[in-house]
Coordinates of C-alpha atoms and ligand atoms in Angstrom, one line a residue:
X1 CA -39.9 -13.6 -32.2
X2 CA -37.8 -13.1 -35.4
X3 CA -39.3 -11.9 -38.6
X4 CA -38.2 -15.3 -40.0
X5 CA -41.5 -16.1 -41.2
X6 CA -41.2 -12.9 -43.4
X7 CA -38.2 -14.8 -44.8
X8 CA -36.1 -11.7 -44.8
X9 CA -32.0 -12.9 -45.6
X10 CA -29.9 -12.7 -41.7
X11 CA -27.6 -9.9 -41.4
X12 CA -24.4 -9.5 -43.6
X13 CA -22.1 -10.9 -41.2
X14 CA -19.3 -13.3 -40.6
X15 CA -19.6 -16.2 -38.6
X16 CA -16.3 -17.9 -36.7
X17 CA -16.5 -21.4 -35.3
X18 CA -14.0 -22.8 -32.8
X19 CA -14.4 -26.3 -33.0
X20 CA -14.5 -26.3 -36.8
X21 CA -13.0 -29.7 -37.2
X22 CA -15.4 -31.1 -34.8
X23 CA -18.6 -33.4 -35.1
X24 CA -20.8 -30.6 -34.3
X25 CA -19.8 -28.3 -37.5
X26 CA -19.8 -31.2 -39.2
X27 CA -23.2 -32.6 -38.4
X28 CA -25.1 -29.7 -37.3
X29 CA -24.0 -26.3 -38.1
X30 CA -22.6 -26.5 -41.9
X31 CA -25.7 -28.7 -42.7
X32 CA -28.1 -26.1 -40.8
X33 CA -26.1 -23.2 -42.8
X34 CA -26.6 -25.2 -45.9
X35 CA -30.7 -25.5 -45.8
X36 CA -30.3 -21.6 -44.7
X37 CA -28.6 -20.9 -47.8
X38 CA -30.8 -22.9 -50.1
X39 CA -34.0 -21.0 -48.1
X40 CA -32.3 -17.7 -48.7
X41 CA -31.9 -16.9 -45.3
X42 CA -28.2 -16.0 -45.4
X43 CA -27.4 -12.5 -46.2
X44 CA -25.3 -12.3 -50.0
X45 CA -22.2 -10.4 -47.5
X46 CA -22.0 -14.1 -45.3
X47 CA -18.9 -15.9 -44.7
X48 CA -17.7 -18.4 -42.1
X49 CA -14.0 -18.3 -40.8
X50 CA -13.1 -21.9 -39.0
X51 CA -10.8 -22.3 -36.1
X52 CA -9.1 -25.2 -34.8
X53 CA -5.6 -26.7 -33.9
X54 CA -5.0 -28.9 -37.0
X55 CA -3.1 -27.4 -39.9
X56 CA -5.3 -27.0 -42.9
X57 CA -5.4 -24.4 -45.8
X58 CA -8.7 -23.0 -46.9
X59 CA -9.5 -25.0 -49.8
X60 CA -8.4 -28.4 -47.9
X61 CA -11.3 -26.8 -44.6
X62 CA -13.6 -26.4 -47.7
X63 CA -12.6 -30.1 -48.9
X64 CA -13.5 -31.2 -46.1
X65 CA -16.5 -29.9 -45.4
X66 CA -18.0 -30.6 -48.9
X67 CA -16.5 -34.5 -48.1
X68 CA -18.8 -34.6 -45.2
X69 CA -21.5 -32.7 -46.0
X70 CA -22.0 -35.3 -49.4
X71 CA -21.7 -37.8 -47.2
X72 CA -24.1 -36.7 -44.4
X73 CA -26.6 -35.2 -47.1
X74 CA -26.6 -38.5 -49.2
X75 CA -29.2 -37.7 -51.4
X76 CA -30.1 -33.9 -50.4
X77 CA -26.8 -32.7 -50.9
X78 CA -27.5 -30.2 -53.4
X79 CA -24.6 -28.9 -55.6
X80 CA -25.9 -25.2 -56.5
X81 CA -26.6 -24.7 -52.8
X82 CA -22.9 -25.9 -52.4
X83 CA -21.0 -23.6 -54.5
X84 CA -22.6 -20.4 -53.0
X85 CA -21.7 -21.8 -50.0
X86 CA -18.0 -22.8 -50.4
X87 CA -16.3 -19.5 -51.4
X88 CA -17.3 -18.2 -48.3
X89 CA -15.6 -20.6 -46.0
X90 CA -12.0 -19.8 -44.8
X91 CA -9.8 -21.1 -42.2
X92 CA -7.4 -20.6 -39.5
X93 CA -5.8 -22.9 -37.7
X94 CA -4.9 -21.8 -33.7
X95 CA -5.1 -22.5 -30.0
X96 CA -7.8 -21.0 -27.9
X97 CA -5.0 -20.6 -25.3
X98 CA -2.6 -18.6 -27.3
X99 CA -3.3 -15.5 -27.5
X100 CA -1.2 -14.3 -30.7
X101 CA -4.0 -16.8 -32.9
X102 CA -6.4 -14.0 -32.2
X103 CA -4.3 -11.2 -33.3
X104 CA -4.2 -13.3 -36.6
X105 CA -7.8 -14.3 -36.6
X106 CA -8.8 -10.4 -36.2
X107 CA -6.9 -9.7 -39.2
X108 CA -8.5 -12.7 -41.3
X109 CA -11.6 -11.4 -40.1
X110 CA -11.4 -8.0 -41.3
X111 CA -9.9 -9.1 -44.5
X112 CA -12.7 -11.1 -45.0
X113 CA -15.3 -9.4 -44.2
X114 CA -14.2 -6.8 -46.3
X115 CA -13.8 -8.6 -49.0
X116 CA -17.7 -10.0 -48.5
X117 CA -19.2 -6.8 -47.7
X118 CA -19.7 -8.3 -44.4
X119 CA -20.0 -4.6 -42.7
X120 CA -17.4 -6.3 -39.7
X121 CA -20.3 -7.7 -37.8
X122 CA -19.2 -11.0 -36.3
X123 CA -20.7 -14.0 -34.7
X124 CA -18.3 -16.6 -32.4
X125 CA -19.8 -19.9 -32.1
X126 CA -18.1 -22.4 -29.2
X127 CA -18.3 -25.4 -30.8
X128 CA -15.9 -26.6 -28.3
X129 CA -15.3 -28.3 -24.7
X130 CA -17.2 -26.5 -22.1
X131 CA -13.7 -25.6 -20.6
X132 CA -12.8 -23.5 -23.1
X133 CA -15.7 -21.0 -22.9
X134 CA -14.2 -18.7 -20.7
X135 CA -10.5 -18.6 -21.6
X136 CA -12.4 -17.8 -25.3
X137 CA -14.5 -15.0 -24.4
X138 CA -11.8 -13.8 -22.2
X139 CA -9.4 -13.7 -25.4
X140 CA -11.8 -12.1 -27.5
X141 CA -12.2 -9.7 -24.8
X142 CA -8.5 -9.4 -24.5
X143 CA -8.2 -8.7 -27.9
X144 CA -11.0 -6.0 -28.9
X145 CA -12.5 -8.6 -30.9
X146 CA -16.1 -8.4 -28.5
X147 CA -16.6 -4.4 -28.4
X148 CA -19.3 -3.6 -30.6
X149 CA -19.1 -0.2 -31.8
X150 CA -21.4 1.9 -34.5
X151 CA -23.7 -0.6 -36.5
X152 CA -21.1 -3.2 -35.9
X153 CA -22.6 -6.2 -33.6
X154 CA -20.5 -8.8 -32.2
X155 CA -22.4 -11.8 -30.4
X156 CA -21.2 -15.5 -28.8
X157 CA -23.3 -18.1 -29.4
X158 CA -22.3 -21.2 -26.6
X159 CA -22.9 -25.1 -27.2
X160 CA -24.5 -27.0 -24.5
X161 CA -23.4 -27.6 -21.7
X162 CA -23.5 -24.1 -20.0
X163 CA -21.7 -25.5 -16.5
X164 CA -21.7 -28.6 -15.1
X165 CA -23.7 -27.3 -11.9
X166 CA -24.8 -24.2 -10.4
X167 CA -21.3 -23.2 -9.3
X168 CA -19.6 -23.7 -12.3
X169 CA -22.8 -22.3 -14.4
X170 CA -22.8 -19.6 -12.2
X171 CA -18.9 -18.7 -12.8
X172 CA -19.2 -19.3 -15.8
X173 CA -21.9 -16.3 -16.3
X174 CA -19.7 -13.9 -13.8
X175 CA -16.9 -14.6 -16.2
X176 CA -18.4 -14.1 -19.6
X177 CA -20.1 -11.3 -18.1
X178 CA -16.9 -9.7 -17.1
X179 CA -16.4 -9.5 -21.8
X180 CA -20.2 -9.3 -23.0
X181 CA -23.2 -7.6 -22.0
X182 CA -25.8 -10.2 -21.6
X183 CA -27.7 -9.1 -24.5
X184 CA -24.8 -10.6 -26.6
X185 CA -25.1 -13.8 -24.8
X186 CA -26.6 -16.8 -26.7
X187 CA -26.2 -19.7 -24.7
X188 CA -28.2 -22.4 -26.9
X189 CA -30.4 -25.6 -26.6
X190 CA -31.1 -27.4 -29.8
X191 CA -33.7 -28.3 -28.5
X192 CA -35.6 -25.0 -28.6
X193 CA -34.8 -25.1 -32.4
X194 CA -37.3 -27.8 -33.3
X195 CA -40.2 -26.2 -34.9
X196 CA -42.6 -28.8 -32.8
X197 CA -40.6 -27.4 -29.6
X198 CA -41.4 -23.5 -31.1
X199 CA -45.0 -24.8 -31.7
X200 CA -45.7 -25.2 -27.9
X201 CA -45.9 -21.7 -27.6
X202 CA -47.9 -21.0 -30.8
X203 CA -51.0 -24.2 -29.9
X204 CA -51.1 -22.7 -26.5
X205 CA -51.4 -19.0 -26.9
X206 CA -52.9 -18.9 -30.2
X207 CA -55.4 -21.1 -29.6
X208 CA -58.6 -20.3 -27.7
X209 CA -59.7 -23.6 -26.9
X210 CA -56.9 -25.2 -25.0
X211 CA -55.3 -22.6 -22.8
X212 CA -59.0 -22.4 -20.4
X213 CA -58.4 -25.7 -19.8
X214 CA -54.3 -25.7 -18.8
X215 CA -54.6 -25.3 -15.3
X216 CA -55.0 -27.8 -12.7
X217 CA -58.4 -28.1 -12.9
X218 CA -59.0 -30.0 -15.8
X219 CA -55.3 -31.5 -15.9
X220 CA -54.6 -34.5 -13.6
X221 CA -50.8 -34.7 -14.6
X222 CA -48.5 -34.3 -17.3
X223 CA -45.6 -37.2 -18.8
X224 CA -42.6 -36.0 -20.6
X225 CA -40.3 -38.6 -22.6
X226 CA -37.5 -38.2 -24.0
X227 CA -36.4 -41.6 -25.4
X228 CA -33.4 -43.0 -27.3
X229 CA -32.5 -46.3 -28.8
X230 CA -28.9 -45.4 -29.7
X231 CA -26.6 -45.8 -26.3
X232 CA -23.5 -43.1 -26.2
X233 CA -21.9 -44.2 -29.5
X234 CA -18.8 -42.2 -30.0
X235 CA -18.8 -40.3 -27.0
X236 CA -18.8 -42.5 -24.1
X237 CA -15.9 -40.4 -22.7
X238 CA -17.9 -36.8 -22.3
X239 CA -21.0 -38.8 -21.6
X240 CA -19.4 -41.0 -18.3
X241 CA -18.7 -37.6 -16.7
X242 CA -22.3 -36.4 -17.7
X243 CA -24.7 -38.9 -17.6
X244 CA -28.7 -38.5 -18.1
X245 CA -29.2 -36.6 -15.5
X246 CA -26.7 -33.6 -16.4
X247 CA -26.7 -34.3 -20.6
X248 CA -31.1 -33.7 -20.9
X249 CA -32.7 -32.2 -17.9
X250 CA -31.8 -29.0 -16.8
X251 CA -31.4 -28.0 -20.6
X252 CA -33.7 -29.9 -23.2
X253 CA -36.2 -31.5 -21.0
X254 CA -36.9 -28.0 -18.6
X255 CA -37.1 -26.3 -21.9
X256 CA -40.3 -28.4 -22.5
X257 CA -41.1 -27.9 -18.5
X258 CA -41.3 -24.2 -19.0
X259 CA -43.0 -24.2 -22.4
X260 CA -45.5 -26.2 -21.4
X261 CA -46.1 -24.6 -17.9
X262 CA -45.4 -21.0 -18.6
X263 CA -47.9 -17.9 -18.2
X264 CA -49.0 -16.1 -21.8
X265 CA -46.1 -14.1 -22.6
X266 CA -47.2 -10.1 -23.1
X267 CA -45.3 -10.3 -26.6
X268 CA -43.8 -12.1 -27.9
X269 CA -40.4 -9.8 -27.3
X270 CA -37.1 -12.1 -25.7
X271 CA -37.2 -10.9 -23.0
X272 CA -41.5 -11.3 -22.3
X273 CA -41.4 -14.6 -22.8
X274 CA -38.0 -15.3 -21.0
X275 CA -39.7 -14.0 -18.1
X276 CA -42.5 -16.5 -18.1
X277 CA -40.0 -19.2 -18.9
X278 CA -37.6 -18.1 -15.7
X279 CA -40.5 -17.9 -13.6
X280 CA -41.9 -20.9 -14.5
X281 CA -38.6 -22.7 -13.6
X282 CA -38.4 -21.0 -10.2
X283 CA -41.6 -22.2 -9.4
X284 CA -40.2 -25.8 -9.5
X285 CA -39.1 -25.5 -5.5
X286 CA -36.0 -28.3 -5.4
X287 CA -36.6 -31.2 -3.5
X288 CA -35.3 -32.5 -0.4
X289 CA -33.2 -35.6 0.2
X290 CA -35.8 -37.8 1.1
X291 CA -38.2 -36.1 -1.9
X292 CA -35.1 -37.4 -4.2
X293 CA -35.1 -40.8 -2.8
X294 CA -38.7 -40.9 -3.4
X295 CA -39.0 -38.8 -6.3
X296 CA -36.3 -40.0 -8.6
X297 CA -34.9 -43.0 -10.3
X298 CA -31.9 -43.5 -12.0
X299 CA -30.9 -46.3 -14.6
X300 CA -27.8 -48.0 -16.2
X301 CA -28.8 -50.2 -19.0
X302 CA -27.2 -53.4 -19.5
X303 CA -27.3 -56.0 -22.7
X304 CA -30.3 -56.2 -24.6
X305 CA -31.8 -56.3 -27.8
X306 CA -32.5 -53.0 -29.3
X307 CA -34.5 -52.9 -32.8
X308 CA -33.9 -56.1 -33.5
X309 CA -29.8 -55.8 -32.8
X310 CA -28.1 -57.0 -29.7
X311 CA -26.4 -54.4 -27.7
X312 CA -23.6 -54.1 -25.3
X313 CA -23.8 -53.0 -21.7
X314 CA -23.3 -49.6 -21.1
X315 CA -20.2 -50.5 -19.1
X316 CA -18.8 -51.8 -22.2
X317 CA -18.5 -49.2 -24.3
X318 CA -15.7 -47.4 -25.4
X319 CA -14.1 -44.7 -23.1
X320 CA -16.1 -45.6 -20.3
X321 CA -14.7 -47.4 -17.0
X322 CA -16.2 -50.9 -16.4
X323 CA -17.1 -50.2 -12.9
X324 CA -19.1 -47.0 -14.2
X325 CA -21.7 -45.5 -11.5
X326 CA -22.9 -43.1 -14.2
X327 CA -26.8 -43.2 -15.3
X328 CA -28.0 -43.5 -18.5
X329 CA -31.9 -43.4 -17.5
X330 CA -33.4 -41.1 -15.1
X331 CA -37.0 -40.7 -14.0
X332 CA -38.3 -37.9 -11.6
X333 CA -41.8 -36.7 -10.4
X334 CA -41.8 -32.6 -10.2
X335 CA -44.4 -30.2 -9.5
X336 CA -44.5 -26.5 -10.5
X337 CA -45.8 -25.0 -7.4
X338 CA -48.2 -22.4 -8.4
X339 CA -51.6 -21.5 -8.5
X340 CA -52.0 -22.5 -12.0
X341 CA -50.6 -25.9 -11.1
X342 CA -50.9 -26.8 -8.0
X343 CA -51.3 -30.1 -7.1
X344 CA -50.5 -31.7 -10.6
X345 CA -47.2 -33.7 -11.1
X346 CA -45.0 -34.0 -13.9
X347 CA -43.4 -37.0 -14.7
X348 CA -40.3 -37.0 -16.9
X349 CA -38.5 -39.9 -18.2
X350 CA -35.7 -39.8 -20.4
X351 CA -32.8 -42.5 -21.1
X352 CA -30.3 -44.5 -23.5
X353 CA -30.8 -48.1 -25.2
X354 CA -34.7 -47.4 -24.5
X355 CA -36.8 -49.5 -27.0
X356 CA -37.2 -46.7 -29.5
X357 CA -36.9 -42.9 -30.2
X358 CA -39.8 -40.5 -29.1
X359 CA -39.9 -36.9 -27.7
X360 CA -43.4 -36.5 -26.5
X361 CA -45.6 -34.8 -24.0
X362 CA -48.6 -36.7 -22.5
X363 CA -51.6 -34.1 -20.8
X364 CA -53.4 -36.5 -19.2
X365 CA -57.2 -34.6 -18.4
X366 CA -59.3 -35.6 -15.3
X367 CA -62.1 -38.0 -15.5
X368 CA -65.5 -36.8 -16.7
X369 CA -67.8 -37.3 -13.5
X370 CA -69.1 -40.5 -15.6
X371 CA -72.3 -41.1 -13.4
X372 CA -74.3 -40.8 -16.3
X373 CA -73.1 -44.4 -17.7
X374 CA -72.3 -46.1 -14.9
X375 CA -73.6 -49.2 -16.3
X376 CA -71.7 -49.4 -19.4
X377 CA -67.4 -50.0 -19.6
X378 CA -66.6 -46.9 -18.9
X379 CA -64.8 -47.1 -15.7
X380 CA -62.1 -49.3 -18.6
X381 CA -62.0 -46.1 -21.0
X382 CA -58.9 -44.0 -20.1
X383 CA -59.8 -40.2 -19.6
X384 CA -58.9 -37.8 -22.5
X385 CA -55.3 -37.2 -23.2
X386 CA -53.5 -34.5 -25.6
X387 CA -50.1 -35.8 -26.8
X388 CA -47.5 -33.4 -28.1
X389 CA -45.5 -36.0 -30.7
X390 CA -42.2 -33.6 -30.8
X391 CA -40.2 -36.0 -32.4
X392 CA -40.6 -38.4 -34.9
X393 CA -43.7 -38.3 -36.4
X394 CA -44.1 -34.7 -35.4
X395 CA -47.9 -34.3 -34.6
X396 CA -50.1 -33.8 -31.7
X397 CA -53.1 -36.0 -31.3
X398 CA -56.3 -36.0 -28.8
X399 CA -57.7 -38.9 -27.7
X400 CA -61.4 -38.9 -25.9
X401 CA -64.2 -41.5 -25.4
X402 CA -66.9 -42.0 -28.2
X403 CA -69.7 -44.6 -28.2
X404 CA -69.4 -47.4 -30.3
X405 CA -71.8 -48.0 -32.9
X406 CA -74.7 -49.9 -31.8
X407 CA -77.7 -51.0 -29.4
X408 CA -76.2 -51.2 -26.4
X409 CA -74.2 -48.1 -25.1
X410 CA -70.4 -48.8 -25.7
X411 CA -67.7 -46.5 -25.1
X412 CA -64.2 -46.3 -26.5
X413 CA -61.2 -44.0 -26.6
X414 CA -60.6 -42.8 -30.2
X415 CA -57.8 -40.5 -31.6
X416 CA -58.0 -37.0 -33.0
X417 CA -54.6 -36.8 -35.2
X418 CA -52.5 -34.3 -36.4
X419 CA -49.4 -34.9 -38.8
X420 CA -47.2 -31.8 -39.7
X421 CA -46.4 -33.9 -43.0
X422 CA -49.6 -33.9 -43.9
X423 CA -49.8 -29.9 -43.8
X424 CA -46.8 -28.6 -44.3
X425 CA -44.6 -31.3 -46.1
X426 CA -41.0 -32.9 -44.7
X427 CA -38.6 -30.2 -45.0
X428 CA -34.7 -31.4 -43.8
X429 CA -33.9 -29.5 -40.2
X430 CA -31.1 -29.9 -38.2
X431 CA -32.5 -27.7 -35.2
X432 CA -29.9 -25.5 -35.5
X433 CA -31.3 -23.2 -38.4
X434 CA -33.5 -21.0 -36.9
X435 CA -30.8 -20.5 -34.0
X436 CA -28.4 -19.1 -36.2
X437 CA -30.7 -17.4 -37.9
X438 CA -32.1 -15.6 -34.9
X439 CA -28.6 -15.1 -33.9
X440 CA -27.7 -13.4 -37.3
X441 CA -31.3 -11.1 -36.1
X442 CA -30.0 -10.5 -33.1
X443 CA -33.4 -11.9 -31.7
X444 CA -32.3 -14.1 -28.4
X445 CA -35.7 -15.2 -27.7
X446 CA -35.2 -19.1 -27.8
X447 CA -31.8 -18.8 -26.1
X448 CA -31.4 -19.8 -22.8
X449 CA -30.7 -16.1 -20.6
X450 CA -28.2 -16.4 -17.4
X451 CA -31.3 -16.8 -15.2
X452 CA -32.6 -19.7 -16.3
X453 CA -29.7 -22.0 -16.8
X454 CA -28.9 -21.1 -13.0
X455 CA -33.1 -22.1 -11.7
X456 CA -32.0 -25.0 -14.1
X457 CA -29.6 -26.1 -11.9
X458 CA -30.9 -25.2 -8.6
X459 CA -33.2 -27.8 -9.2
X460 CA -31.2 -30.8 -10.0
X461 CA -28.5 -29.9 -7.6
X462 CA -30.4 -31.2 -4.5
X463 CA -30.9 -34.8 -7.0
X464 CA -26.8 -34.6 -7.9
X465 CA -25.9 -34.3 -3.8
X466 CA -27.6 -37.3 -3.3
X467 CA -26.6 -39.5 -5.8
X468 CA -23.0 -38.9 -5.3
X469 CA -23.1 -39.7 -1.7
X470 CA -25.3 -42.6 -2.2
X471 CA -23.6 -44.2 -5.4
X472 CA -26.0 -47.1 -7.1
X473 CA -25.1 -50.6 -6.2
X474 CA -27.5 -52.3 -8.6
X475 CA -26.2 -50.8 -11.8
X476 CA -26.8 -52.1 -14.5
X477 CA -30.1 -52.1 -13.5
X478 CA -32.1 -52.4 -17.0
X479 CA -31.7 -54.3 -20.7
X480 CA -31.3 -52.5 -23.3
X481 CA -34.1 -52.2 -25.2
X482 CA -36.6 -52.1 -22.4
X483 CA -38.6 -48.9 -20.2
X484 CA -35.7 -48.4 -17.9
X485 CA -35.5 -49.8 -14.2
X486 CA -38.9 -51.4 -12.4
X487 CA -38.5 -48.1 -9.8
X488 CA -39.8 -45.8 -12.8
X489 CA -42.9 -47.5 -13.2
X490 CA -43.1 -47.7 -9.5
X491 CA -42.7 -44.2 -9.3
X492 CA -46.1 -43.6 -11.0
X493 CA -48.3 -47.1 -9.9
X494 CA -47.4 -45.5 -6.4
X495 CA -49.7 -43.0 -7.5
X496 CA -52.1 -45.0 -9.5
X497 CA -51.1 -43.9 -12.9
X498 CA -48.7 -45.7 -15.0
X499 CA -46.6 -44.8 -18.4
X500 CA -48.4 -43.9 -21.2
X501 CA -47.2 -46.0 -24.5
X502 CA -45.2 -43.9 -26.8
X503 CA -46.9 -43.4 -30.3
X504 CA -43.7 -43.8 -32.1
X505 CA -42.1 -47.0 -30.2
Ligands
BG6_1 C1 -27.7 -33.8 -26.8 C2 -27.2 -34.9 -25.8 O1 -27.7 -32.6 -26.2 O2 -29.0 -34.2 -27.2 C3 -27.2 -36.2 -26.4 O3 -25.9 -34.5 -25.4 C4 -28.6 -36.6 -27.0 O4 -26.8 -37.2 -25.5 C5 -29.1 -35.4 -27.9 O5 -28.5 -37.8 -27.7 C6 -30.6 -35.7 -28.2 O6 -30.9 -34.7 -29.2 P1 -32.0 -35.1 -30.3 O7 -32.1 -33.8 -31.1 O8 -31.6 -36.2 -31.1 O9 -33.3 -35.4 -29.5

């Protein structure tokens, strides 16, 4: 991993976004630059050129920005942080398409670099349409502006979604391939830049106590949840040619799959633990059509009540058709067929208008043999569980059986807690700090390599050929505000276990 502990400032470098006007640099990345600059993680030779179609001059990008990042920041917007910040933001406005922008943009960038000691190492971050992603890189290319030559690095960080299925991911790699080597690929996951995500690693391998007991020996099955209580806001238009399915799983929520499942990485070196993460992945066999008419559930919600506030149907909602097949809910059972966990499922759940927000993983343990008080409640007392609370309330908790005070022998479950704002304090994170930051290292280790996002979508493709040949004629098929359709708890009573509460909802 990067020496970001150590603190050390990135690389002098500048950084070029395409997509500059967009929500994401808006929300995310000049916010996540922001609490790098106020950490001191940017080098002093930093500067970010902007790219997008509308006209603007430097100082009205920089308006801009400072507009929204007041506004965003409310309170934490912190002026000093600010004015280091905004000399170093330029802007150019062009088409991706055209390929005489670039032969301006080069020059910007040289002249700006220069004039910030930014020793002409550059970063390109697609903050665009997945469409664009090719014709970029293949400008760049076109243009010299991806050779890296001498000390001079020159890396592409892409935005989620890499593809929309294996063929399309899998083009997509030949043709960004065809410009960069892979080791200047970053395709990201924001997901892998939450510190609770990055801590999976760290309680599993640098623990003793735990990892003895990961296997399926001592683990009867595991629950993964990603729940949300917003429904697709602005973006009902990307999101009706998504849906849940193709939006969280083979990214955010088989991040989590190969974090949790993975062997120990031998170091903790990109590519060591990319290994263990691609394997991991592989070992998830895709299912058949009948295991995907058994194994998997999809949702659409419908009116409801969320927190308190009524809310539309999904159908409803702006830029998406009112006959819409698309899911906003999915539930599968998987299983990771290895030695190390054979025989134990994993249940993943994640959805829209849900009755609150919470990214957790349940380990549920085996029962004790509990012969030895078979005369007492105990058969009522659920068997120990580790929860991973990723977000909010970021914590992990243990919960185990412990005899109640008194007489007469009593058992009940009791919790073992863990708060990281009790330890280490609230400190503002978009996710996306410690991505550029890595980037700026050239460390690639929580970046998704070519491998993976292809397993990724080996193992939903099976699960997308059925549903589109089988289109959903109960949609909507939950309220808002509720657990998703009755099939998801089915999925689990079928096997005698049922959804474990979220802590935070
Ligand atoms: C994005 C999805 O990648 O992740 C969104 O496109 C989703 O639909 C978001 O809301 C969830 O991210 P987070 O960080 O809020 O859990």
């Amino acid at each position: 991993m990067s020496n970001g502990a150590a603190g050390q400032p990135a690389d002098p470098c500048v950084m070029v976004i395409f997509g500059a006007s967009g929500d994401l640099t808006k929300r995310k990345l000049i916010p996540a630059l922001l609490n790098l600059a106020k950490d001191g993680l940017l080098s002093e030779h930093f500067a970010v050129i902007g790219v997008s179609r509308s006209e603007m001059s430097h100082d009205e990008f920089r308006q801009k920005l400072r507009g929204d990042a007041e506004e965003l920041g409310a309170s934490s917007f912190d002026q000093e942080t600010w004015a280091w910040l905004e000399p170093r933001l330029y802007y150019l406005a062009g088409d991706i398409g055209d390929s005489d922008a670039y032969g301006r943009l080069r020059a910007l960038m040289e002249e700006v670099s220069d004039r910030h000691g930014a020793k002409r190492n550059y970063f390109y971050y697609l903050a665009t349409a997945p469409r664009f992603f090719a014709e970029a890189v293949e400008q760049l290319g076109a243009a010299g502006m991806t050779q890296e030559d001498d000390d001079r690095w020159r890396r592409v960080i892409f935005e989620k979604p890499f593809g929309t299925d294996l063929d399309s991911a899998r083009k997509l790699n030949q043709d960004v391939r065809k410009v960069l080597s892979e080791r200047q690929i970053y395709r990201i996951d924001h997901y892998l830049g939450k510190e609770t995500v990055q801590n999976i690693m760290v309680f599993r391998f640098a623990n003793g106590i735990f990892e003895p007991l990961w296997n399926h020996r001592y683990i009867d099955h595991v629950q993964i949840t990603v729940a949300e209580s917003i429904g697709v806001e602005e973006r009902g238009g990307y999101y009706d040619t998504s849906g849940a399915l193709r939006d969280m799983v083979p990214n955010h929520i088989f991040q989590l799959i190969s974090l949790t499942t993975m062997e120990p990485p031998v170091s903790f070196d990109a590519d060591a633990v990319r290994d263990e993460q691609a394997k991991a992945l592989r070992s998830i066999t895709p299912m058949t059509p009948e295991e995907v008419l058994q194994m998997t559930v999809r949702g659409q919600y419908g009116e409801g009540v969320v927190n308190g506030e009524n809310a539309i149907p999904y159908r409803s909602e702006k830029g998406v058709p009112d006959d819409s097949t698309t899911e906003t809910f999915v539930a599968m059972k998987l299983t990771v067929d290895n030695w190390r966990w054979a025989g134990v499922p994993i249940y993943l759940r994640t959805g829209k208008r849900l009755p609150g927000r919470a990214t957790e993983i349940a380990i549920q343990f085996n029962r004790a043999p509990f012969m030895l008080f078979r005369k007492t409640d105990v058969d009522r007392l659920p068997p120990s569980r580790l929860i991973l609370r990723l977000q909010p309330d970021e914590g992990i908790s243990l919960s185990f059986g412990a005899k109640v005070p008194g007489p007469v022998v009593h058992l009940d479950a009791v919790n073992m807690d863990f708060k990281y704002k009790d330890y280490f304090g609230a400190t503002p994170s978009t996710g996306y700090e410690r991505l550029l930051y890595d980037c700026m290292l050239g460390d690639a280790t929580l970046f998704q390599r070519a491998d993976m996002t292809e397993s990724s979508w080996k193992i939903v493709a099976p699960i997308m050929d059925v549903w589109k040949a089988l289109p959903p004629r109960n949609f909507p098929n939950y309220e808002s505000g509720t657990w998703g359709p009755k099939a998801a708890d089915e999925l689990l009573t079928r096997d005698g276990r049922k959804w474990l509460r979220c802590a935070a909802c």
